[in-house]
Coordinates of N, CA and C in Angstrom, one line a residue:
M1 N 11.8 11.5 -1.2 CA 11.1 10.4 -0.5 C 10.9 10.9 1.0
S2 N 10.0 10.3 1.6 CA 9.7 10.7 3.0 C 10.7 10.1 3.9
D3 N 10.7 10.6 5.2 CA 11.6 10.0 6.2 C 11.2 8.6 6.5
L4 N 10.0 8.2 6.2 CA 9.5 6.8 6.4 C 10.3 5.8 5.6
T5 N 10.8 6.2 4.4 CA 11.5 5.3 3.6 C 12.8 4.9 4.1
T6 N 13.4 5.7 5.0 CA 14.7 5.3 5.5 C 14.6 4.4 6.7
D7 N 13.4 4.2 7.3 CA 13.3 3.4 8.5 C 12.8 2.0 8.1
F8 N 13.7 1.2 7.4 CA 13.4 -0.1 7.0 C 13.3 -1.1 8.1
S9 N 13.9 -0.8 9.2 CA 13.9 -1.8 10.3 C 12.8 -1.6 11.3
A10 N 11.9 -0.7 11.1 CA 10.9 -0.4 12.1 C 9.9 -1.5 12.0
D11 N 10.0 -2.5 12.9 CA 9.1 -3.6 13.0 C 8.1 -3.3 14.1
L12 N 6.8 -3.4 13.8 CA 5.8 -3.1 14.8 C 5.2 -4.3 15.5
G13 N 6.0 -5.3 15.6 CA 5.5 -6.5 16.3 C 4.7 -7.4 15.4
T14 N 4.5 -7.0 14.2 CA 3.7 -7.7 13.2 C 4.5 -8.3 12.1
G15 N 5.8 -8.0 12.2 CA 6.7 -8.4 11.1 C 6.5 -7.5 9.9
S16 N 5.9 -6.4 10.1 CA 5.6 -5.5 9.0 C 6.5 -4.2 9.1
T17 N 7.6 -4.3 8.3 CA 8.4 -3.1 8.3 C 7.9 -2.2 7.1
V18 N 8.4 -1.0 7.1 CA 8.0 -0.1 6.0 C 8.3 -0.8 4.6
E19 N 9.5 -1.4 4.5 CA 9.8 -2.1 3.3 C 8.9 -3.2 2.9
T20 N 8.6 -4.0 3.9 CA 7.7 -5.2 3.6 C 6.3 -4.7 3.2
I21 N 5.8 -3.6 3.8 CA 4.5 -3.1 3.5 C 4.5 -2.5 2.1
R22 N 5.6 -1.8 1.8 CA 5.7 -1.2 0.4 C 5.8 -2.2 -0.6
T23 N 6.6 -3.3 -0.4 CA 6.7 -4.4 -1.4 C 5.4 -5.1 -1.6
W24 N 4.7 -5.4 -0.5 CA 3.4 -6.0 -0.6 C 2.4 -5.2 -1.4
L25 N 2.3 -3.9 -1.0 CA 1.4 -3.0 -1.8 C 1.7 -3.0 -3.2
T26 N 3.0 -2.8 -3.5 CA 3.4 -2.7 -4.9 C 3.1 -4.0 -5.7
E27 N 3.3 -5.1 -5.1 CA 2.9 -6.4 -5.7 C 1.4 -6.6 -5.9
R28 N 0.6 -6.1 -4.9 CA -0.8 -6.2 -5.1 C -1.3 -5.3 -6.2
V29 N -0.8 -4.1 -6.2 CA -1.3 -3.1 -7.3 C -0.8 -3.6 -8.7
A30 N 0.4 -4.1 -8.7 CA 0.9 -4.7 -10.0 C 0.0 -5.9 -10.5
Y31 N -0.3 -6.7 -9.5 CA -1.2 -7.8 -9.9 C -2.5 -7.3 -10.5
F32 N -3.2 -6.3 -9.8 CA -4.4 -5.8 -10.3 C -4.3 -5.2 -11.7
L33 N -3.2 -4.5 -11.9 CA -3.0 -3.8 -13.2 C -2.3 -4.7 -14.3
D34 N -2.0 -5.9 -13.9 CA -1.3 -6.9 -14.8 C 0.0 -6.3 -15.4
I35 N 0.8 -5.8 -14.5 CA 2.1 -5.2 -14.9 C 3.1 -5.7 -13.9
A36 N 4.4 -5.6 -14.2 CA 5.5 -5.9 -13.3 C 5.6 -4.9 -12.2
P37 N 5.9 -5.4 -11.0 CA 6.0 -4.5 -9.8 C 7.1 -3.4 -10.1
Q38 N 8.1 -3.7 -10.9 CA 9.1 -2.8 -11.2 C 8.6 -1.6 -12.0
E39 N 7.5 -1.7 -12.6 CA 6.9 -0.6 -13.4 C 6.2 0.4 -12.6
I40 N 6.1 0.2 -11.3 CA 5.4 1.1 -10.4 C 6.4 1.8 -9.5
A41 N 6.4 3.1 -9.6 CA 7.3 3.9 -8.7 C 6.5 4.2 -7.5
P42 N 7.1 4.3 -6.3 CA 6.4 4.5 -5.1 C 5.7 5.8 -5.0
D43 N 6.0 6.8 -5.9 CA 5.3 8.1 -5.9 C 4.4 8.2 -7.1
D44 N 4.1 7.2 -7.8 CA 3.2 7.2 -8.9 C 1.8 7.4 -8.3
L45 N 1.0 8.2 -8.9 CA -0.4 8.3 -8.5 C -1.2 7.1 -9.1
L46 N -1.8 6.4 -8.1 CA -2.4 5.1 -8.5 C -3.4 5.2 -9.6
V47 N -4.2 6.3 -9.5 CA -5.3 6.5 -10.5 C -4.7 6.7 -11.9
E48 N -3.5 7.4 -11.9 CA -2.9 7.7 -13.2 C -2.2 6.4 -13.8
I49 N -1.9 5.4 -13.0 CA -1.3 4.2 -13.6 C -2.4 3.1 -13.9
G50 N -3.7 3.5 -13.6 CA -4.8 2.6 -14.0 C -5.6 1.9 -12.9
L51 N -5.3 2.2 -11.6 CA -6.1 1.6 -10.5 C -7.5 2.2 -10.5
D52 N -8.5 1.4 -10.8 CA -9.8 1.9 -10.8 C -10.5 1.6 -9.5
S53 N -11.8 2.1 -9.4 CA -12.5 2.0 -8.1 C -12.7 0.5 -7.7
V54 N -12.9 -0.4 -8.6 CA -13.1 -1.8 -8.2 C -11.9 -2.3 -7.6
Y55 N -10.7 -2.1 -8.2 CA -9.5 -2.6 -7.6 C -9.1 -1.8 -6.4
A56 N -9.4 -0.5 -6.3 CA -9.1 0.2 -5.1 C -9.9 -0.4 -3.9
L57 N -11.2 -0.7 -4.1 CA -12.0 -1.3 -3.1 C -11.5 -2.7 -2.7
T58 N -11.1 -3.5 -3.7 CA -10.5 -4.8 -3.5 C -9.2 -4.7 -2.7
L59 N -8.4 -3.6 -2.9 CA -7.2 -3.4 -2.2 C -7.5 -3.2 -0.7
C60 N -8.6 -2.5 -0.4 CA -9.0 -2.2 1.0 C -9.2 -3.5 1.7
G61 N -9.9 -4.4 1.1 CA -10.1 -5.7 1.7 C -8.9 -6.5 1.8
D62 N -8.0 -6.4 0.9 CA -6.7 -7.1 1.0 C -5.8 -6.6 2.1
V63 N -5.9 -5.3 2.3 CA -5.1 -4.6 3.4 C -5.7 -5.1 4.7
E64 N -7.0 -5.1 4.8 CA -7.6 -5.6 6.1 C -7.3 -7.0 6.4
D65 N -7.3 -7.8 5.4 CA -6.9 -9.3 5.5 C -5.5 -9.4 5.9
E66 N -4.6 -8.7 5.2 CA -3.2 -8.9 5.4 C -2.7 -8.3 6.7
Y67 N -3.2 -7.2 7.1 CA -2.7 -6.5 8.3 C -3.6 -6.5 9.5
G68 N -4.8 -6.9 9.3 CA -5.7 -7.0 10.5 C -6.2 -5.6 11.0
I69 N -6.3 -4.7 10.1 CA -6.7 -3.3 10.4 C -7.9 -3.0 9.6
L70 N -8.8 -2.2 10.1 CA -9.9 -1.7 9.3 C -9.5 -0.4 8.6
V71 N -9.9 -0.3 7.3 CA -9.5 0.8 6.5 C -10.8 1.3 5.9
E72 N -10.8 2.6 5.6 CA -11.9 3.2 4.9 C -11.9 2.8 3.4
A73 N -13.1 2.7 2.8 CA -13.3 2.4 1.4 C -12.5 3.3 0.5
T74 N -12.2 4.5 1.0 CA -11.6 5.6 0.2 C -10.0 5.5 0.4
L75 N -9.5 4.5 1.0 CA -8.1 4.4 1.3 C -7.2 4.8 0.1
A76 N -7.4 4.2 -1.0 CA -6.5 4.5 -2.2 C -6.7 5.9 -2.7
W77 N -7.8 6.5 -2.5 CA -8.0 7.9 -2.9 C -7.5 8.9 -1.9
D78 N -7.6 8.5 -0.6 CA -7.0 9.4 0.5 C -5.5 9.3 0.5
H79 N -4.9 8.2 0.1 CA -3.5 8.0 0.1 C -3.1 7.5 -1.3
P80 N -3.0 8.4 -2.2 CA -3.0 8.0 -3.6 C -1.7 7.5 -4.2
T81 N -0.7 7.2 -3.4 CA 0.5 6.6 -3.9 C 0.9 5.4 -3.1
I82 N 1.8 4.6 -3.6 CA 2.3 3.5 -2.7 C 3.0 4.0 -1.5
D83 N 3.8 5.1 -1.6 CA 4.4 5.7 -0.4 C 3.4 6.2 0.6
A84 N 2.4 6.8 0.1 CA 1.3 7.4 1.0 C 0.6 6.2 1.7
L85 N 0.3 5.2 0.9 CA -0.4 4.0 1.5 C 0.5 3.3 2.5
T86 N 1.7 3.2 2.2 CA 2.7 2.6 3.1 C 2.8 3.3 4.4
A87 N 2.9 4.6 4.4 CA 3.0 5.5 5.6 C 1.7 5.3 6.4
H88 N 0.6 5.3 5.7 CA -0.7 5.2 6.5 C -0.8 3.9 7.2
I89 N -0.6 2.8 6.5 CA -0.7 1.5 7.0 C 0.3 1.3 8.2
H90 N 1.6 1.7 8.0 CA 2.6 1.7 9.0 C 2.2 2.4 10.2
S91 N 1.6 3.6 10.1 CA 1.1 4.4 11.2 C 0.0 3.7 11.9
E92 N -1.0 3.1 11.1 CA -2.1 2.4 11.8 C -1.6 1.2 12.6
L93 N -0.6 0.5 12.0 CA -0.1 -0.7 12.7 C 0.6 -0.3 14.0
G94 N 1.3 0.9 14.0 CA 2.0 1.4 15.2 C 1.0 1.9 16.2
A95 N -0.2 2.3 15.8 CA -1.2 2.8 16.8 C -1.9 1.7 17.5
R96 N -1.7 0.4 17.1 CA -2.4 -0.7 17.8 C -1.7 -1.0 19.1

């Protein structure tokens, strides 16, 4: 796991810690795939567990709505795991 996974208390003034971002992302992806969040490992490749382009684009809109940041339409392809997405979102929130 990355160093980011150990920093659960890093609050960026948004109430968004690494853990809350990871949990939210896992729950969203699980919802799209109609599976239990526990079935998704943070390092699973999203495309390999069934996330398609429609859901990947929907996830972008959900991230923008949830965190108030603009993301590229290629977000899930550029950051292909829950851990990678979490790190990217956390970084973007910290840059504000």
